[in-house]
Coordinates of C-alpha atoms in Angstrom, one line a residue:
Chain A
M136 CA -26.0 49.3 -0.1
S137 CA -22.8 48.2 -1.7
K138 CA -19.9 50.7 -1.6
I139 CA -19.0 49.6 -5.1
S140 CA -21.0 48.9 -8.2
T141 CA -20.8 45.9 -10.5
Q142 CA -19.4 48.2 -13.1
Q143 CA -16.7 49.6 -10.8
F144 CA -15.7 46.1 -9.9
Q145 CA -15.4 45.0 -13.5
E146 CA -13.1 48.0 -14.1
I147 CA -10.8 46.9 -11.3
V148 CA -10.8 43.4 -12.8
E149 CA -10.0 44.8 -16.3
N150 CA -7.3 47.1 -15.0
E151 CA -5.7 45.3 -12.1
L152 CA -6.7 41.6 -12.1
Q153 CA -5.8 40.4 -15.5
W154 CA -5.9 36.8 -14.5
A155 CA -9.5 37.2 -13.4
D156 CA -10.3 39.1 -16.6
E157 CA -8.8 36.4 -18.7
A158 CA -10.8 33.8 -16.9
G159 CA -13.8 35.8 -17.9
I160 CA -15.4 36.3 -14.4
T161 CA -18.4 38.6 -14.3
L162 CA -19.9 40.1 -11.2
D163 CA -23.6 39.4 -11.6
S164 CA -24.9 41.3 -8.6
I165 CA -23.6 43.0 -5.5
A166 CA -25.0 44.3 -2.2
E167 CA -23.3 45.2 1.0
G168 CA -21.7 42.0 2.3
K169 CA -23.0 39.9 -0.6
A170 CA -21.8 39.1 -4.1
I171 CA -22.8 36.7 -6.9
M172 CA -20.1 36.1 -9.5
R173 CA -20.0 33.9 -12.6
L174 CA -17.1 32.0 -14.0
P175 CA -17.9 31.1 -17.6
F176 CA -17.2 27.6 -18.8
K177 CA -14.1 27.3 -21.0
E178 CA -12.7 24.1 -22.6
N179 CA -9.3 25.0 -21.2
S180 CA -10.4 24.9 -17.5
L181 CA -11.1 21.1 -17.6
R182 CA -9.1 18.5 -15.7
P183 CA -8.9 14.7 -16.4
G184 CA -12.3 13.3 -16.0
G185 CA -13.9 16.2 -17.8
S186 CA -14.8 18.3 -14.8
I187 CA -13.7 21.9 -14.0
S188 CA -10.3 22.1 -12.2
G189 CA -10.0 22.9 -8.6
P190 CA -7.8 26.0 -9.2
H191 CA -10.6 27.5 -11.3
M192 CA -13.0 27.1 -8.3
M193 CA -10.4 28.6 -6.0
L194 CA -10.0 31.6 -8.4
L195 CA -13.8 32.1 -8.3
A196 CA -13.9 31.8 -4.5
D197 CA -11.1 34.3 -4.0
A198 CA -12.3 36.9 -6.5
C199 CA -15.9 36.6 -5.1
M200 CA -14.5 37.2 -1.6
F201 CA -12.6 40.2 -2.9
A202 CA -15.9 41.7 -4.3
V203 CA -17.6 41.1 -0.9
V204 CA -14.8 43.0 0.9
L205 CA -15.1 45.9 -1.6
S206 CA -18.9 46.0 -1.2
I207 CA -18.4 46.8 2.5
L208 CA -15.2 49.0 2.4
G209 CA -15.2 50.5 -1.1
E210 CA -12.1 50.4 -3.2
V211 CA -9.7 48.8 -0.6
K212 CA -7.6 47.2 -3.3
L213 CA -4.8 46.3 -0.9
A214 CA -6.9 44.0 1.2
V215 CA -5.1 40.6 1.0
T216 CA -6.2 37.0 1.6
T217 CA -4.5 35.5 4.6
N218 CA -6.1 32.1 4.7
L219 CA -8.4 30.2 2.3
N220 CA -9.9 26.8 3.0
I221 CA -12.0 25.0 0.4
N222 CA -13.9 21.7 0.4
F223 CA -14.7 20.2 -3.0
L224 CA -18.0 18.4 -2.7
R225 CA -19.1 17.2 -6.1
K226 CA -17.7 17.2 -9.6
P227 CA -19.1 20.1 -11.6
T228 CA -20.5 19.4 -15.1
P229 CA -19.0 21.4 -18.0
S230 CA -21.0 24.6 -17.2
D231 CA -20.6 28.1 -15.9
L232 CA -20.0 28.2 -12.2
L233 CA -21.6 30.6 -9.8
G234 CA -20.0 31.9 -6.6
E235 CA -22.3 33.2 -3.9
G236 CA -20.2 35.1 -1.4
S237 CA -21.1 36.6 1.9
I238 CA -19.4 38.2 4.8
I239 CA -19.5 36.2 8.0
K240 CA -17.8 38.8 10.2
M241 CA -15.6 41.8 10.2
V242 CA -13.4 41.7 13.3
N243 CA -10.9 44.5 13.9
R244 CA -9.1 44.5 10.5
L245 CA -9.9 40.9 9.6
A246 CA -12.8 39.9 7.4
V247 CA -14.1 36.4 7.5
L248 CA -16.0 35.4 4.3
E249 CA -17.6 32.3 2.8
V250 CA -18.4 31.4 -0.8
T251 CA -20.7 28.6 -2.0
I252 CA -19.9 27.5 -5.5
L253 CA -22.8 26.2 -7.6
D254 CA -22.9 24.4 -10.9
S255 CA -25.1 26.8 -13.0
S256 CA -26.8 24.0 -15.0
T257 CA -27.8 21.8 -12.0
M258 CA -27.8 24.5 -9.3
K259 CA -26.1 22.0 -7.0
T260 CA -23.3 23.0 -4.7
V261 CA -19.9 21.8 -5.9
A262 CA -17.6 23.4 -3.4
H263 CA -17.5 25.6 -0.3
A264 CA -14.8 28.0 0.7
T265 CA -14.0 30.1 3.8
G266 CA -11.4 32.8 3.8
T267 CA -9.9 35.6 5.8
Y268 CA -8.9 38.9 4.4
S269 CA -6.6 41.3 6.2
I270 CA -7.6 45.0 5.7
P271 CA -4.7 47.6 5.7
P272 CA -4.9 49.9 8.7
A273 CA -5.4 53.1 6.6
E274 CA -8.4 51.6 5.0
A275 CA -10.1 49.8 7.9
P276 CA -13.7 50.7 8.7
Chain B
M912 CA 11.8 6.2 -7.2
S913 CA 9.0 8.3 -8.8
K914 CA 6.4 6.3 -10.7
I915 CA 6.3 9.1 -13.2
S916 CA 9.1 11.2 -14.9
T917 CA 9.1 14.9 -15.2
Q918 CA 8.6 14.4 -18.9
Q919 CA 5.6 12.2 -18.5
F920 CA 4.1 14.8 -16.1
Q921 CA 4.7 17.6 -18.6
E922 CA 2.8 15.6 -21.2
I923 CA -0.2 15.2 -18.9
V924 CA 0.0 19.0 -18.4
E925 CA 0.1 19.7 -22.1
N926 CA -2.7 17.3 -23.0
E927 CA -5.0 17.4 -20.1
L928 CA -4.3 20.4 -17.8
Q929 CA -4.4 23.3 -20.3
W930 CA -4.8 25.9 -17.5
A931 CA -1.6 24.7 -15.9
D932 CA 0.1 24.6 -19.3
E933 CA -1.0 28.2 -20.0
A934 CA 0.3 29.3 -16.6
G935 CA 3.6 27.8 -17.8
I936 CA 4.3 25.5 -14.8
T937 CA 7.3 23.2 -15.1
L938 CA 8.1 20.3 -13.0
D939 CA 11.7 20.8 -12.1
S940 CA 12.3 17.6 -10.2
I941 CA 10.4 14.6 -8.9
A942 CA 11.1 11.7 -6.6
E943 CA 8.7 9.3 -4.9
G944 CA 6.5 11.5 -2.6
K945 CA 8.4 14.7 -3.5
A946 CA 8.1 17.3 -6.3
I947 CA 9.5 20.7 -7.0
M948 CA 7.5 22.8 -9.4
R949 CA 8.1 26.3 -10.9
L950 CA 5.5 28.9 -11.8
P951 CA 7.1 31.5 -14.1
F952 CA 6.4 35.1 -13.4
K953 CA 4.1 36.8 -15.8
E954 CA 2.8 40.3 -15.8
N955 CA -0.8 39.1 -15.9
S956 CA -0.6 37.2 -12.6
L957 CA -0.2 40.4 -10.5
R958 CA -2.8 41.8 -8.1
P959 CA -3.1 45.3 -6.8
G960 CA 0.0 46.2 -4.8
G961 CA 2.3 44.5 -7.4
S962 CA 2.5 41.0 -5.9
I963 CA 1.4 37.7 -7.4
S964 CA -2.2 36.9 -6.9
G965 CA -3.4 34.3 -4.4
P966 CA -5.1 32.1 -7.1
H967 CA -1.8 31.7 -8.8
M968 CA -0.3 30.4 -5.6
M969 CA -3.2 28.0 -5.2
L970 CA -2.8 26.8 -8.8
L971 CA 0.9 26.0 -8.1
A972 CA 0.0 24.3 -4.8
D973 CA -2.7 22.1 -6.4
A974 CA -0.6 21.2 -9.4
C975 CA 2.4 20.4 -7.2
M976 CA 0.3 18.1 -5.0
F977 CA -1.0 16.4 -8.1
A978 CA 2.6 15.7 -9.2
V979 CA 3.4 14.2 -5.8
V980 CA 0.3 11.9 -6.0
L981 CA 1.4 10.7 -9.4
S982 CA 5.0 10.2 -8.2
I983 CA 3.6 7.6 -5.8
L984 CA 0.8 6.0 -7.7
G985 CA 1.7 6.5 -11.4
E986 CA -0.8 8.0 -13.8
V987 CA -3.8 8.1 -11.5
K988 CA -5.3 11.0 -13.4
L989 CA -8.7 10.7 -11.6
A990 CA -7.4 11.5 -8.2
V991 CA -9.2 14.6 -7.0
T992 CA -8.6 17.2 -4.4
T993 CA -11.2 17.1 -1.6
N994 CA -9.8 19.8 0.7
L995 CA -7.2 22.5 0.3
N996 CA -6.1 24.9 3.0
I997 CA -3.6 27.7 2.3
N998 CA -2.0 30.3 4.5
F999 CA -0.5 33.3 2.8
L1000 CA 2.5 34.5 4.8
R1001 CA 4.4 37.2 2.9
K1002 CA 3.9 39.1 -0.3
P1003 CA 6.0 37.6 -3.1
T1004 CA 8.2 39.8 -5.2
P1005 CA 7.5 39.8 -9.0
S1006 CA 9.5 36.6 -9.5
D1007 CA 9.0 32.9 -10.4
L1008 CA 7.5 30.9 -7.5
L1009 CA 8.7 27.5 -6.5
G1010 CA 6.4 24.9 -5.0
E1011 CA 8.1 22.2 -2.8
G1012 CA 5.5 19.5 -2.4
S1013 CA 5.7 16.3 -0.3
I1014 CA 3.4 13.6 0.9
I1015 CA 2.6 13.6 4.5
K1016 CA 0.6 10.4 4.6
M1017 CA -1.3 8.0 2.4
V1018 CA -4.2 6.6 4.5
N1019 CA -6.6 4.1 2.9
R1020 CA -7.5 6.0 -0.3
L1021 CA -6.7 9.5 1.0
A1022 CA -3.4 11.2 0.4
V1023 CA -2.5 14.2 2.7
L1024 CA 0.1 16.5 1.2
E1025 CA 1.8 19.8 1.8
V1026 CA 3.4 22.4 -0.3
T1027 CA 5.7 25.2 0.7
I1028 CA 5.7 28.1 -1.8
L1029 CA 8.9 30.0 -2.1
D1030 CA 9.8 33.2 -3.9
S1031 CA 12.6 32.2 -6.2
S1032 CA 14.5 35.4 -6.0
T1033 CA 14.5 35.7 -2.2
M1034 CA 14.1 32.0 -1.3
K1035 CA 11.7 33.1 1.4
T1036 CA 8.5 31.2 2.1
V1037 CA 5.5 33.1 0.8
A1038 CA 2.7 30.6 1.4
H1039 CA 2.0 27.1 2.8
A1040 CA -0.7 24.8 1.7
T1041 CA -2.1 21.4 3.0
G1042 CA -4.4 19.3 0.9
T1043 CA -6.2 16.0 0.7
Y1044 CA -6.6 14.0 -2.5
S1045 CA -9.0 11.1 -2.9
I1046 CA -7.7 8.2 -4.9
P1047 CA -10.3 6.3 -7.0
P1048 CA -10.7 2.7 -5.7
A1049 CA -9.5 1.0 -8.9
E1050 CA -6.3 3.0 -8.7
A1051 CA -5.5 2.8 -5.0
P1052 CA -2.2 1.3 -3.9
Chain C
M1165 CA -38.3 20.4 12.3
S1166 CA -35.4 18.9 14.1
K1167 CA -35.2 15.1 14.1
I1168 CA -33.8 15.2 17.6
S1169 CA -34.9 17.2 20.6
T1170 CA -32.6 19.2 22.9
Q1171 CA -33.4 16.6 25.6
Q1172 CA -32.5 13.6 23.3
F1173 CA -29.2 15.4 22.5
Q1174 CA -28.4 15.9 26.1
E1175 CA -28.9 12.2 26.8
I1176 CA -26.4 11.3 24.0
V1177 CA -24.0 13.8 25.6
E1178 CA -24.4 12.2 29.0
N1179 CA -24.2 8.7 27.9
E1180 CA -21.7 8.8 25.0
L1181 CA -19.8 12.1 25.0
Q1182 CA -18.4 12.3 28.5
W1183 CA -15.9 14.9 27.5
A1184 CA -18.6 17.2 26.3
D1185 CA -20.6 16.4 29.4
E1186 CA -17.7 17.3 31.6
A1187 CA -17.2 20.5 29.8
G1188 CA -20.8 21.3 30.6
I1189 CA -22.1 22.0 27.2
T1190 CA -25.8 22.5 26.9
L1191 CA -27.9 22.6 23.7
D1192 CA -30.0 25.7 24.1
S1193 CA -32.1 25.3 21.0
I1194 CA -32.3 23.2 17.9
A1195 CA -34.2 23.2 14.6
E1196 CA -33.6 21.3 11.4
G1197 CA -30.1 22.4 10.2
K1198 CA -29.5 24.8 13.1
A1199 CA -28.3 24.5 16.7
I1200 CA -27.3 27.0 19.4
M1201 CA -25.0 25.5 22.1
R1202 CA -23.5 27.0 25.2
L1203 CA -20.2 26.2 26.8
P1204 CA -20.2 27.5 30.3
F1205 CA -17.2 29.4 31.6
K1206 CA -14.9 27.5 33.9
E1207 CA -11.7 28.7 35.5
N1208 CA -9.9 25.6 34.2
S1209 CA -10.5 26.5 30.5
L1210 CA -8.3 29.5 30.6
R1211 CA -5.0 29.9 28.8
P1212 CA -2.2 32.4 29.5
G1213 CA -3.5 35.9 29.1
G1214 CA -6.8 35.1 30.8
S1215 CA -8.8 34.1 27.7
I1216 CA -10.5 30.8 27.0
S1217 CA -8.3 28.3 25.3
G1218 CA -8.5 27.4 21.6
P1219 CA -9.3 23.7 22.3
H1220 CA -12.4 24.7 24.3
M1221 CA -13.6 26.6 21.3
M1222 CA -12.9 23.7 19.0
L1223 CA -14.7 21.4 21.3
L1224 CA -17.8 23.7 21.2
A1225 CA -17.5 24.0 17.4
D1226 CA -17.3 20.2 16.9
A1227 CA -20.1 19.4 19.3
C1228 CA -22.4 22.0 17.8
M1229 CA -21.8 20.6 14.3
F1230 CA -22.7 17.2 15.6
A1231 CA -26.0 18.5 16.9
V1232 CA -26.7 20.1 13.6
V1233 CA -26.1 16.8 11.8
L1234 CA -28.4 15.0 14.2
S1235 CA -31.1 17.7 13.7
I1236 CA -31.2 16.6 10.0
L1237 CA -30.6 12.9 10.2
G1238 CA -31.8 11.8 13.6
E1239 CA -29.6 9.7 15.8
V1240 CA -26.7 9.1 13.3
K1241 CA -24.2 8.6 16.1
L1242 CA -21.5 7.3 13.8
A1243 CA -21.2 10.4 11.6
V1244 CA -17.6 11.5 11.9
T1245 CA -15.7 14.8 11.4
T1246 CA -13.4 14.5 8.4
N1247 CA -12.1 18.1 8.3
L1248 CA -12.3 21.1 10.7
N1249 CA -11.0 24.5 10.0
I1250 CA -11.2 27.3 12.6
N1251 CA -10.2 30.9 12.5
F1252 CA -9.7 32.6 15.9
L1253 CA -10.7 36.3 15.6
R1254 CA -10.7 37.9 19.0
K1255 CA -9.9 36.9 22.5
P1256 CA -13.0 35.9 24.4
T1257 CA -13.6 37.5 27.8
P1258 CA -14.0 35.0 30.8
S1259 CA -17.6 34.3 29.9
D1260 CA -19.8 31.5 28.6
L1261 CA -19.4 31.0 24.9
L1262 CA -22.2 30.4 22.4
G1263 CA -21.9 28.3 19.3
E1264 CA -24.4 29.0 16.5
G1265 CA -24.2 26.2 14.1
S1266 CA -25.8 25.7 10.7
I1267 CA -25.7 23.3 7.8
I1268 CA -24.2 24.8 4.6
K1269 CA -24.9 21.8 2.4
M1270 CA -25.5 18.1 2.5
V1271 CA -23.8 16.6 -0.6
N1272 CA -24.1 12.8 -1.1
R1273 CA -22.9 11.6 2.3
L1274 CA -20.9 14.6 3.2
A1275 CA -22.3 17.4 5.4
V1276 CA -20.6 20.8 5.3
L1277 CA -21.3 22.9 8.4
E1278 CA -20.3 26.2 9.9
V1279 CA -20.3 27.5 13.5
T1280 CA -19.9 31.0 14.6
I1281 CA -18.6 31.3 18.2
L1282 CA -19.8 34.3 20.2
D1283 CA -18.7 35.6 23.6
S1284 CA -22.0 35.6 25.5
S1285 CA -21.2 38.8 27.5
T1286 CA -20.2 41.0 24.6
M1287 CA -22.1 39.1 21.8
K1288 CA -19.1 39.6 19.6
T1289 CA -17.8 36.9 17.4
V1290 CA -14.6 35.3 18.7
A1291 CA -14.1 32.4 16.2
H1292 CA -15.5 30.8 13.1
A1293 CA -15.3 27.2 12.2
T1294 CA -16.1 25.2 9.1
G1295 CA -16.3 21.4 9.1
T1296 CA -17.2 18.4 7.1
Y1297 CA -18.9 15.3 8.5
S1298 CA -19.0 12.0 6.8
I1299 CA -22.3 10.1 7.1
P1300 CA -22.2 6.3 7.2
P1301 CA -23.9 4.8 4.2
A1302 CA -26.6 3.0 6.1
E1303 CA -27.6 6.2 7.8
A1304 CA -27.4 8.6 4.8
P1305 CA -30.6 10.5 3.8
Chain D
M23 CA 18.6 23.4 21.1
S24 CA 15.2 24.0 22.5
K25 CA 14.7 27.2 24.4
I26 CA 12.5 25.4 26.9
S27 CA 13.0 22.0 28.6
T28 CA 10.3 19.3 28.9
Q29 CA 10.2 20.1 32.6
Q30 CA 9.7 23.8 32.1
F31 CA 6.9 23.1 29.7
Q32 CA 5.2 20.7 32.1
E33 CA 5.3 23.5 34.7
I34 CA 3.5 25.8 32.3
V35 CA 0.9 23.1 31.7
E36 CA 0.4 22.6 35.4
N37 CA 0.2 26.3 36.3
E38 CA -1.5 27.8 33.3
L39 CA -3.1 25.2 31.0
Q40 CA -5.3 23.3 33.5
W41 CA -7.3 21.8 30.7
A42 CA -4.2 20.3 29.1
D43 CA -3.1 19.1 32.6
E44 CA -6.4 17.5 33.2
A45 CA -6.2 15.7 29.9
G46 CA -2.9 14.3 31.1
I47 CA -0.7 15.4 28.2
T48 CA 3.0 14.9 28.6
L49 CA 5.8 16.4 26.6
D50 CA 8.0 13.3 25.8
S51 CA 10.7 15.2 24.0
I52 CA 11.6 18.6 22.6
A53 CA 14.2 20.1 20.3
E54 CA 14.3 23.5 18.6
G55 CA 11.3 23.4 16.2
K56 CA 10.2 19.9 17.1
A57 CA 8.1 18.3 19.9
I58 CA 6.6 14.9 20.6
M59 CA 3.7 15.0 23.0
R60 CA 1.5 12.2 24.4
L61 CA -2.2 12.2 25.2
P62 CA -2.9 9.3 27.5
F63 CA -6.0 7.2 26.7
K64 CA -8.9 7.8 29.1
E65 CA -12.3 6.2 29.0
N66 CA -14.0 9.6 29.0
S67 CA -12.4 10.7 25.8
L68 CA -14.3 8.2 23.7
R69 CA -17.1 9.1 21.2
P70 CA -19.8 6.8 19.8
G71 CA -18.1 4.0 17.9
G72 CA -15.5 3.6 20.5
S73 CA -12.8 5.8 19.1
I74 CA -11.2 8.9 20.6
S75 CA -13.1 12.1 20.0
G76 CA -12.0 14.7 17.5
P77 CA -11.7 17.5 20.2
H78 CA -9.1 15.4 22.0
M79 CA -7.0 15.2 18.9
M80 CA -7.4 19.0 18.4
L81 CA -6.4 19.5 22.0
L82 CA -3.2 17.4 21.4
A83 CA -2.5 19.2 18.1
D84 CA -2.9 22.7 19.6
A85 CA -0.8 21.9 22.7
C86 CA 1.9 20.3 20.6
M87 CA 2.1 23.4 18.4
F88 CA 2.4 25.5 21.5
A89 CA 5.4 23.5 22.7
V90 CA 7.1 23.8 19.3
V91 CA 6.6 27.6 19.4
L92 CA 8.1 27.8 22.9
S93 CA 11.0 25.5 21.8
I94 CA 12.0 28.3 19.4
L95 CA 11.1 31.5 21.3
G96 CA 11.3 30.5 24.9
E97 CA 8.4 31.3 27.3
V98 CA 6.3 33.3 24.9
K99 CA 3.1 32.4 26.7
L100 CA 1.0 35.0 24.9
A101 CA 1.5 33.5 21.4
V102 CA -2.0 32.6 20.2
T103 CA -3.4 30.3 17.5
T104 CA -5.0 32.2 14.7
N105 CA -5.9 29.3 12.4
L106 CA -6.1 25.6 12.9
N107 CA -7.0 23.1 10.2
I108 CA -7.2 19.4 10.9
N109 CA -7.9 16.4 8.7
F110 CA -9.1 13.2 10.4
L111 CA -7.8 10.2 8.5
R112 CA -8.5 7.0 10.4
K113 CA -10.3 6.1 13.6
P114 CA -7.8 5.7 16.5
T115 CA -7.9 2.6 18.6
P116 CA -8.5 3.1 22.3
S117 CA -4.8 3.9 23.0
D118 CA -2.5 6.8 23.8
L119 CA -2.1 9.3 21.0
L120 CA 1.2 10.8 20.0
G121 CA 1.6 14.2 18.5
E122 CA 4.7 14.9 16.4
G123 CA 4.9 18.6 15.9
S124 CA 7.3 20.7 13.8
I125 CA 7.7 24.2 12.7
I126 CA 7.2 24.8 9.0
K127 CA 8.2 28.4 8.9
M128 CA 8.5 31.5 11.0
V129 CA 7.5 34.5 8.9
N130 CA 7.6 37.9 10.5
R131 CA 5.5 37.3 13.6
L132 CA 3.6 34.3 12.3
A133 CA 4.6 30.7 12.9
V134 CA 3.3 28.0 10.7
L135 CA 3.3 24.5 12.3
E136 CA 2.2 21.0 11.6
V137 CA 1.3 18.1 13.8
T138 CA 1.0 14.5 12.8
I139 CA -1.1 12.5 15.2
L140 CA -0.3 8.8 15.6
D141 CA -2.1 6.0 17.4
S142 CA 0.6 4.7 19.8
S143 CA -0.4 1.1 19.6
T144 CA -0.5 0.8 15.8
M145 CA 1.9 3.7 15.0
K146 CA -0.5 4.7 12.2
T147 CA -1.3 8.3 11.4
V148 CA -4.9 9.1 12.5
A149 CA -5.0 12.9 11.9
H150 CA -2.9 15.7 10.5
A151 CA -3.2 19.4 11.6
T152 CA -1.7 22.6 10.3
G153 CA -1.8 25.8 12.4
T154 CA -0.7 29.4 12.5
Y155 CA 0.4 31.1 15.7
S156 CA 0.7 34.8 16.1
I157 CA 3.7 36.0 18.2
P158 CA 3.2 39.2 20.2
P159 CA 5.6 42.0 18.9
A160 CA 7.5 42.3 22.1
E161 CA 8.4 38.6 22.0
A162 CA 9.1 38.1 18.3
P163 CA 12.5 36.8 17.4

């Protein structure tokens, strides 16, 4: 079971992650080690060619990984990303994006996570990210 | 010599990269294969712990790489990122960030680029990113 | 069902991947989109500190991804790695390593794969790799 | 000035990195923060299609980064790779490969490095790698 509810996560977003709040991300569902997050389509997230910009997908990937970390450890707000690698696979259509994040492994104080980013109108994968989060010693499991 | 001026780049940002425009990025200088870009500090880019969020650094890295690509090819707006890898090295202080981007290699229609992200008040490196951009055939050099 | 058997893969290794053959890799099991590969422990794969070297883990990751690609497409020998990203998580003990590879997504002619590398004597994860393979047009699905 | 000579590095290779020794790598030149390393062409390093395998390029990248770390810190044999990301750009011809490694930044106990891999007969870039090395506390600068 997740150590944090979708509502608790949204409160963190509102109070401490203004940029994610402004982007309008919502945590659709959460379970221990899993999270599904939505990034709503906005006109101002487009790039030349009419598709959603890479940085918006990176924002979704990073926020989704953060939710997965909290689902396992509770409110470990000081966990920080140490590496993020993303492959862009297909241009998204102008639609909401979904991030499906999951934990790959928690090793010592390092969490390895992955996020698949889907175009919500075609349900096709548009990007895939892997990341590592470092957990502060006091908050490690 | 750069195939695009800082002013031409800022016009692309204003007209076609609204998210970068809203973040307030400015292209401080550009030469062929090199670009220095600034991301101004804003309260809403913070994350828990008081440092600037990872997605803001990724935004700076990606936009800086885009400027470097245009410095070489001119207004190839349809060039797209295919891979981005970023290592976060040190927490930035609440200051403007500088991205120093350069081309590593242009191979066929693939540009490999790197960006070092510096904290403008300490001039210490806070992150380093590598990325690949795919150039559309019609616009390849 | 896999489009290639473990025996067919071992023949490719013997005939065309001498370096993998010399390393002694064996494909323990294969299904469509999944492969489990073993890299036997050898004294000459050690690095200072007595643990198995990073390049041996990269070799296992890359060969395991290749097996996963062939499990889906059959004998597409000309598929090539375009990006590989690996996080090293824990020092392996001097033991065989296991690579558990799986396909994340096949998008157009690009396969995205991941491999978790386990220490066979502790069954703990020691590394995690993500990679992209480009499929030649004539052999794409 | 490098804190290690090419001869000292070759001794480490012979005594402690047997796999690199068997691959025949030689450190052509070294300066503080810079190293040029050669991987001789061998028939058994080929992959289907007649080009040199990805794992051989990763081996060269990793060993070259190790030399760069030692050029700065001296014989810090316990420095370990924590992340390696490589983009393969062009098929090498059947020739020696050259790795040109350099330090990007040493931050706390984390070294960020890059290696450009060239085909020695065409002098074209065939791959580019970025990596992070973690320096043990006792040996940090």
